[in-house]
Each structure stands twice: as structure tokens, then as C-alpha cells.
Amino acid sequence: MNPGTVLAAAAHHPGFLSPTGVEITFVLVGLATLGAALLTVTTKQLVHAALWLVVALGGLAVEYLLLTAEFIAWVQVLIYVGSVVVLLLFGLMLTKAPIGRSPDADSGNRWVAVGVAGAAAVTLVWVVVDAFRSTWINLHGAVQGTSHATGTSLFRHWVLPFEALSVLLLAALVGAIVLSRRTDGGKETE
Amino acid sequence: MHLAYPAVLAALLFCVGVYGVLARRNAILVLMSVELMLNAVNLNLVAFDVWLRDTLHAGQALTLFTITIAAAEIGLGLAIVLLVYRNRGSSDIDRLTALADPAGPRGDGTGRPGAGEDPDGPGTTAGDEKAEATA
Amino acid sequence: MNDTLDVVLRLIAVLVVFLVLPLVVGQTEHKVMAHMQGRLGPMYAGGFHGWAQLVADGVKFAQKEDVVPADADRRVFQLAPAVALLPYLLVLIAIPVGPHGFVGQALDAGLFFVLAVMGVGVLGSLMAGWASANKFSLLGALRTAAQLMAYELPMLLAAASVAMAAGTLSLPGIVESYHWWWTLWQLVGGLVFFCAGLAELQRPPFDMPVADSEIIFGAYTEYTGLRFALFLLAEYAGIVVLCGLTTVLFLGGWHGPWAGSVGWLWTLLKTAVLAFVVIWLRVSYPRLREDQLQKLAWTVLIPLSLAQIALTGVVKVVIS
Amino acid sequence: MTLTALAALVPLLPFLGAAAGLLLGRSAPGFVRPLAVLPTAASFVLAAVVAARQGTGAPTDAAHRLATTGSVPVDLALHLDGFSVLIAVLVGLVATCVQVYSLAYLRDDPRYPSYAGLVSLFTAAMLLVVYTGDLMVLLVGWEVMGICSYFLVGHYWETETARAASIKAFLVTKLGDVPFLIGVFALGADAGTFRINGILAAAADGRLHHPTVVALLLLAGVAGKSAQFPLHTWLPDAMAGPTPVSALIHAATMVAAGIYLVARLLPVFTASAAALAVLAAMAAVTMIGSGLAALAQDDIKRVLAYSTIGQLGYMAGALAVGDRRAAVFHLLSHGAFKALLFLGAGVVIHAAGTNSLTAMSRMGGLGRRIPDALWTMGLSLASLAALPPLSGFFSKESVLRAAEHASAGDTAHVPSAVGWTVLVAALVTAVLTGAYATRLFLLAFRGSGPEVPDHGRQPLAMTTVLWVLALPTVAFGGLTYRELPHWFGGPSGDGLGPVLTTSVLGTGLAAVGVLVAYAAWQGTAAIRGANPIGAVVAEPADAEPALVEAEAIDTHAEVYGDVASAEDLGDPGRLLLGPLHRSAAHGFHLDAVYGVLFVRPVLAAASLVRFLDRDVVETYVKGAGGTPKLLGAAVRKAQTGNVQTYLGALLAGAVVLAVIVAVGA
């Protein structure tokens, strides 16, 4: 796909006032995702935060599906919802997350954080809208995110990074094990 | 579909993650916020990959890598948090300020005698007890 | 219009299967266990060999008071059974029963979808255990989570082996490319997959998270009435899904004599046999200890599945 | 041995003795006493030999230029004439007596080595002043005496009184020394030399351009050293030093130095009538004031101190009327009897255990216990009161005669008003002197009341010295007044002997003073009997005399409420002075005036300087240090250790950069 065709596609895109069904769905799911994400970072109940994170991640998986990135979507569900969140919950429970509100869930940096995040949001949205308000994604045609396509590109063009990543995973595995080991000698086996 | 939709959503999600990283006390909540930020990036990658119809599928490949790294990060991060919790009895980020320049005359010296000590003195033993109870 | 009708019909069929098969498995379990233990099992409900026993149980559960502990996190507590149950319903959609589109919805990355969604189910257990404000429940939930983390990996690896062999992630595609000798080729992977699946379902002998002699009933201790019934339903739905998946991935699904016409029967049959094995295992094996559980996953199943992948890769290269 | 070499040895021997004594004081305590006495005694003998060999001959001068200085040359010069050799003999005599006396007086003092060394050094410095022919070298001796007096007055530095007195002595004399130094430079600049002979020649030729200024500047130094009004206040307070030191300072050395200097440089002063007038006024005020003050003092040594000031006033008066022979004559006789008076006072204090006349007046039998002191002090007091035929009579008579001569306008360069001033003041002072001498004697030795506590037998060294000094006290004046003019180089006809008018006047007035004081003493006897003021007796028997004295001085203010006086209604001085008594006892409050005029402004200036240093200068210094500290604290504040704060700042910066880039683009 050369830039010319992209521009050509962008030239005759429908307006924002006549959204397609996919767009409507995307926006609705996006709103839900955003809401869940906001709840994740604002709720005072720690475990609820993790559960809202599940919703947000799930919503993102749906967005991937809507963007025809099917494989990514399922990986998202598998890794994030199935493992990462479970790990997070696991960690929360190990650190004795209480039931109910934790009054000290937010630190004193809260208003600074609001300021920084708000400014960043305004800036980013402004820039992004300014840059891409007339850009159109053509979702028709060949599906972009089939496992075949993804696998092909991954193992044909991205093999070296992939292998490097496997080394990284191994290192992370070893690191996590080392970190989690009790350091007080080998006398206490488990 | 307009590219603006996923792009704006990604930007907003990213900022929500920023807020979470900056405002949350609990280290695990901070990790969650980091996940949100990573996901925002992923969404952007996917959206632009789909828009550009990249033959290399760089966006999606990178997304996969990101997800992998996120998984590794969460594993290591949790291991660290649990270790800290075991040693300190707390996973509050703003109490983990052992690297702060200590106030008072002790900080005037060239050495850093306060760095190695636990800033919340009596809390150490309580933390150890908790850690043992947890283990 | 025709498409919509088609989709609706398929979903209804899946729902029916989802509602019926677990009950069948449950009833079978009652009877099989009873007979294996030298007793009769339910005999009266419904008349013939107590066939309506589970229906009666359902009615009984529905009548019971829905108790939520005072200190519990109410919403999470109430939501947990649904989270535990729904993934299996979704998974059922993707499992092909017969050839020629005899499937709820054929997905490109069906295998991935199935595994991913099944992984979500464990969230229900975690939520239930944490929200109960009960230390036995929390322990159960933690054990569940640990077990899930441990067995997810061999399960995925085993499934990946099949996907490699078939060259596709689509479940119907896998079944289609199945040959009889695959069963031998993927035997180790199959065993690993089945074991890991059992562990994810917390079925005996991997039922440490719900060990009633230690932690009462784990994450489900505080549940009563219909919500408890939903957890039970989720477990049996899990058995169905696991057996169905094992069938599809390792036993060739609808392959068999006259597959073109009665393929779906072969699938059901194989699933039933596997379900029987699940029940059989429950009766015959003692419960594994927590450390044995972890050890089995990390030191036996994962190496085995890796070996299986290696074997698959070698054979795949050789035959191509 | 040549005369010059002998004369050079005179100041050198005590100096070497002092150096050896100070060096060996710790390591070889056995050598300290010989090293203290022998060089001084040898120096005395040598001074006597020098005097004998110099005799009435022409002045001997010797000079050795050590190094060429830039402009005005400084020579190591020796000048021997009648004045200097006689004064040197006096210095040697008194110093020897004082050293011998100190052997007993400070027998157990742990700081005796340094004390003896300093006394020797003091003596050496004075001898240097006496013998030198160069003003610069004189200045060296002059300043060495100043520092030695500081150390010696502060010998009992454990007591507050001694510390204050030593500092006061040092500062007040320095106050005079600064203008004195300037005067010396001016003189040297005017005359082109520091050699005294050269200066005198210049003065005779009228080559001095600013005689008045120079003379007044020099007078300031003289007033400081010789304790003339208004710089005399250090001398009574210097009584806090040990008695021998007082004797040394008062009789022969320090205070004599000023008089001697004026005597040497008299032509410079006579060149300026104003200087002579000032000197006369100074002398007159000093004489009368000190006489009144002496009458009111309670401390026996302070009485003597004021009497010294008064007698120095006589000498200054004699100089004011241009007769240096009379001045030096009085200096010599006064040196003898004043040394005797002080040393006798030391014996009295030791015997009585107190320095308070009030206390002594309530004691019986003090005279019987110390007959040596009784007789010698009686003689010397009579000499002080100028009763014939004692030395004091002849020397004071010569002063009166000179003043009378000047008042008649017969003396060249000297206005008759100066003569009259000096004459009248001297006559009034004669009355006062007679009165306070009588009062002292009667109160000290004729007291009635309980028996004096026994302080043991007076050491032989002390009593012997008294009798040795009694000889010149009695005989010096009568024997020498005919010879001295030859020694002093004047025409023989112009003698120093008594003339009828002034001797009748002087003796009569002194007798009036004596009688009035005696009458007052008798008149107040009843009051004394009615008001027994307990004698505070410091030490038990056999204590070291110096310790007794130190304690007596230290406790005086405590017991009687004042350093100088005591609340004694039976004091004849009080009766005689009437309302003046109080201010006289306090030296006419001159110290208070000084306090207001100098001490307070200086303290205020010091506090101003302190303020400027602490609050102004230091503010900049502190600011220079504090600003980086504050900045550092601010930076340190940023180092919270809170990761989120860091991240917040980082991301905020990133947003700002992004906005800048976006807007800029």
C-alpha cells in the first residue's frame, strides 16, 4: 500500500456525521473501555480495580476485533485477561488487599497527577485529532489480522526480534524465580 | 473507520494510565496503570497497522512483542512487589523512599548512612511478621 | 436475513447443548460413581434410575435462600458465578461437532479463542474466593490462581503442538487435517492437554483448591442456592468443553466410519468416553498435594509438552 | 674597666639576671633567689662606682650606631651626668632593697621566679632609661617598664581587683604613651636626631619649630607614666600589686621616669611658656587633689599612693618653674623615704592582717609589736611632711625656694604666674601632707582596742631593709644639699639649701597640718571608742606576708563596701574634710568621669563594631553561605525518593515539550 492510495482513500471518506455500524460499535465499546479504565485508576477498592481492568482489557480486545486484528484480540484475552490480571489479583491477595475501600489508595500526588494527565490528554487528543481527522481506515478488503497473516509476517520478517524476545522472557523467568526465592539459605526447602 | 477514533481512544487510555501511575499508592495498582498505558500503545499500533496495510505487519508484530514484554514485566514486577511487601510490610510506593535525601544534618555528610536503613524504623519488624504470616 | 436466522439458530443450538450436556454428564457421574463404588446412586427422581435427579437438584437449589455474607464484597460475590460459567458457554460456540460447518461459529483462530476464553473462567473462582471474606475461600482462590498459572502453560503448549501439526488455528481446520496416526503422534500432547485441562477445572485428582477436608469447599464455601448451582454447572460445562476440545484436537473429532453423515455422533461419543474417563479418574485417584500439583505441572507436563512440540516439529518437517 | 663599660653593665646585669631567672625558674628553682638579688645588688654597686667615678665631672657620652636607619639615626648612646648617675644609684638601692625584701615577703609564692625576673627586668629598663642618651632607646626602656608594671600589678591575677588594676595601669599609661611617641617623633624630626644632647642643642639654638606641640605631647606621656593629673588614676589602683612592687614603682622607677625625662629635656619645655603653664597647672591640681584624696583613704597603701602623686606633683612643679635640680633632689629624697614607707606599710599590713586604717585604729599594740616599722615609718612620714632636719625638708624646701624664685620673676623663661601657682599649691599641699602623714601614723600605730592578733615575727630581711632605707631618709638631704649643685652641673653659688622665708612657711604649714590632724584625731577618739569596727584579720600566724596582703586587698571592698574608703565616723580625715570626704575618697570621681567620657563611648563603639561585624558583615558572609544552602535544601527537597513525584515531573516536562513542539510546528 503506497501513500498515494492511502491519500486517495482518505480523500473520499465519509464524514463524521454519517458513521458506519462498525464505527458506532467502536465508539460505544471505546467509551465502555475508557470508563472501565478510569474506574481502574480511581476506585478505592483494590480488587475492583483489577476487575475493572479486566473489563477495559476485554473492551480493547473487542476493539482489536473491530479493527480486524483477530489474532491480536485473542492473544490479548489469553495473555492479559487470562494471565496478567490473574497474576495481578494473585499479587493483590498476597499483599492482603482488603475488602471495601482503602482510604489510602491514592497518594498525595493525586492533583499533580490529574494536572499532568489532563494536560497530556488535551495535548495528545488535540494533536491526534489535528493530524488524523481526515484519515480513513479501509476495513474492507483482505483481513489484516488473521493468524495466518500475522504468523507469516512474524516468522518471516520478525524472527530475530522474536528470538530476542524469547531470550528476554527466559531472563524474566529466571529473574522472577531468583527474586522470589527465599534468600535465607537452602535449609528451608519451600 | 476514521483513524481518529482509535487514536483518540488510545490517547485517552494512555493518559488514564499516566494518571494511575502518578496517583496510585499501591504498587500493584501502579502496575495495572502501566498495563493500561501499554494497551493504549498497542491499540495505536494495531490501528495504524490496519490503516497503513503494512505488508510486514510491523504494528501487529510489535503489539505481540509488547504483550509479551508486558507479561514478563508483570511477572518480574509482581515478584519485586511481593519481595518488598515481604520485607517492608507495605507496598505503598510513597513509603518506599529510602533513596530520598534524608532531612536534617545526617544528609550533610558525604556518605549516605541513612540509605541503607529502613525509614520507618519500627515498621520493619511488623513487616517481617506480616511477611512470615504471608509466607 | 438468512444469515441472521442461521446465526440465531446456531446460538440456540449451542445454548441447548450447554444446558443439556452438563446435566447429562452430572447425572452420569452420579450413576457411574455409584456403580463403581458398589451402590446404586439416584434412583427415584423421575422414575427411571433417577434420571431427573439433577433437575430436582436444580429446583432445590433455586428454592434455597441466596445468602451473601455480611462482610463480603457484594457485587463481586454475586458476579463471580456468571464469570465462572459464561466462558464455557462461549467456548462451546467454537467447538465443531460435525463436518461442513456443524459448529456454532467457525473462527479463524478458534483454538486461540477457546484457550483464551477458558482462561477467563478462573477469574470467577478468584472473584468468588476473594469476595467471600473468608480465609478458606481466599486460600482456595489463591490455590486456584496458582494452579491455573501452572497448568495454562502445558495446556497451551500441547494445543500448539496440534496447531503445528495441522498448520492452522481453526478448530474445524484441525479436525479436517486429522489423520488416524495423529493420535499416536500427539499422544503425549493429548495426555498433557487432558491432564492440564482437568487441573484447570479443579477436578479430582487436581481438586486441591476445593479440598473439602482442608478448606471446606475453597472459593465456593460461602455460596448457597442458585449461585452455588451455577458453579457446579460451570464445572460440568467445563468437563464437556474439555472433553470436546480433547476430542477435536487429539481424537479426530468427527472422524470415523461414515463421518460424512454421522460425524457429529462420533464427536459426541468420543466426548462422552472422555467424560467417563474424567469421572473414572475422580473415583480412582487420590487428591494431589499442593506441592505435588505444582511439581507435576512444572517438572513433568511442561517438559513433556515441549518434547511433544519438538517431536511435532521434526515430524512435520520430515513429512512435508 | 672604662666608665662606659661599667655604666653599660649597670642595666645589663639585671637584664641578664631577669633572663636567667625567667629561663631557669622552673628547672632550677634554687638559682632563682640568687639570680634575683645578686645581679641587682651588683648593679647597685656598679651604679655607685659609676657615680663615684663620674662625680662632678663633665658629662660622659658614648654612642654606638648599630645600623643606619633611613632618616633620623638611632644610636645606642650612653649619657652620664650628675642626674643620671645619682638616679641610677637610687634605682639600684631601691631595687636591691625591694629584691631583698621580696625574699621574705613572697617567700612561698609559687610565681616568685617570674615575679623576681620581672622586677629585675623592670630595674634594668629603668636603668636603661636613666643612662641612655638616645630618645629611641629611652622609649624601649619606657615601654618595657609599662609591660612589666602590667605583669607586676597583676601578680595576684586570681583576684578581680588585681586584674582590673593591671589592665587599667596598662591602658592609662598607654593612653599617655601614644601622644608621647608622636611627640618623640616630632622632636626627632624637628631636631634631626634622637640623641638627647642633639635635641638639647637644637632647643638651645631655637631650632625646634613646634616646641609647644612637642612639649604638650611629651607631657601627656609624662602625665601617664608619672601619674600626674589627669592620668594619675591608675596609680592608686596599682596598689593591688604586692607591696614591694608598689615600692619599686613609686619610689624609683616608673613614676620617676616621667620626671626624669622632663628634667633631661627641660630646655625643650622652657622653650614654650604654654607648656610650662600647663605643667604648672597640672602639678598644682595634682598636688592639692592628691593631698585631699590621701586624707580620705582608708587603705594604707592608697594613702601612700596619693602621697606619691602629690610628691610627684612637687617635682613637676619644680620642673614647671624651670629648676630641675630641685626636682631631681626631691626625686632622690622622695625615692628613699617613699620606698621605706611602702616597705614599712608591707610590714604593718602583715602584722595587722589588714590594710585598712579604720581597722588598725581599733587595734592596740601594733606599734609595740613592730617597733622597726614604727620608728622607720615615723621618720619617713616626718620626712614626707618635710619636718626638719629630715631629707624631705631639704628637698621640698628646694622646690619651694625655686617656686618662690620664679614667682618673683627671677627665673628665665618662666612666667611669674607659673611660679605663684606652684608656690601656693605647694604650700597648701604642705599643710595637707602634714595632716595625712599624721593621720596615717596615728591611725596605724596609735590605735586602741583589742590586741593585734599575732602574725608571727617579722622576717629579718624585711626589717633590715627598713633600717637601711631609714639612713638616706634621715640624712640624705642634710648631708648633700651643699654638694648636689656641683653634681648637677649648675653654678655653685646657686645652691639648693634652705632659705628662711620658705623654710619657715613650709615647716610652719606642715606643723599646722600635723597639729590639726592630731587635734582631729584626739577629737574623734571618743567616736572611735564608741564605734568598734571589727578588724578583719585575714590570715593566721606565720602566713606569707604577700598572701595576707593579697587577701586584705581582695576583701577590702567586700568588708567596707569600697576599695578606697571605709564608713568610719571616727576617721579624723572625715572630720577634717567634711563634705569633701566622700568625693576625695573616690579620687574626686575622676574614674566615673572617665567612665562616662571614655569607657562608655569606647564600649559603645565596640558594640557598634560588633554590630557591624555580626549583623552587617556577617550577614553577607552568612548570605554567601546560606544561599547555596537554601538552594541545596530546595534541590534536596526535590529528592523525595518518591518515584511518582519524579515521574510526574518527567511527564509534565514531556507534555510541555510536546506542546512547544506542536505549537512551534
Short mmCIF file of C-alpha atoms in Angstrom, two decimals, chain A residues 70-71 74 145-147, chain C residues 106-115 168-171:
data_model
loop_
_atom_site.label_atom_id
_atom_site.label_comp_id
_atom_site.label_asym_id
_atom_site.label_seq_id
_atom_site.Cartn_x
_atom_site.Cartn_y
_atom_site.Cartn_z
CA GLU A 70 -8.34 -11.05 15.24
CA PHE A 71 -5.21 -12.80 16.34
CA TRP A 74 -7.33 -13.41 21.22
CA GLY A 145 -5.04 -9.65 11.42
CA THR A 146 -5.64 -13.27 10.58
CA SER A 147 -3.40 -15.67 12.36
CA ALA C 106 -16.13 -21.19 12.83
CA LEU C 107 -13.32 -18.88 13.89
CA ASP C 108 -10.06 -18.26 12.19
CA ALA C 109 -8.12 -18.51 15.40
CA GLY C 110 -10.56 -20.83 17.05
CA LEU C 111 -8.02 -22.72 19.09
CA PHE C 112 -6.70 -19.48 20.42
CA PHE C 113 -10.14 -18.22 21.17
CA VAL C 114 -11.03 -21.37 23.04
CA LEU C 115 -7.95 -21.40 25.17
CA THR C 168 -3.95 -23.96 11.29
CA LEU C 169 -5.53 -22.50 14.37
CA SER C 170 -9.04 -23.07 13.21
CA LEU C 171 -10.70 -25.92 15.09
#
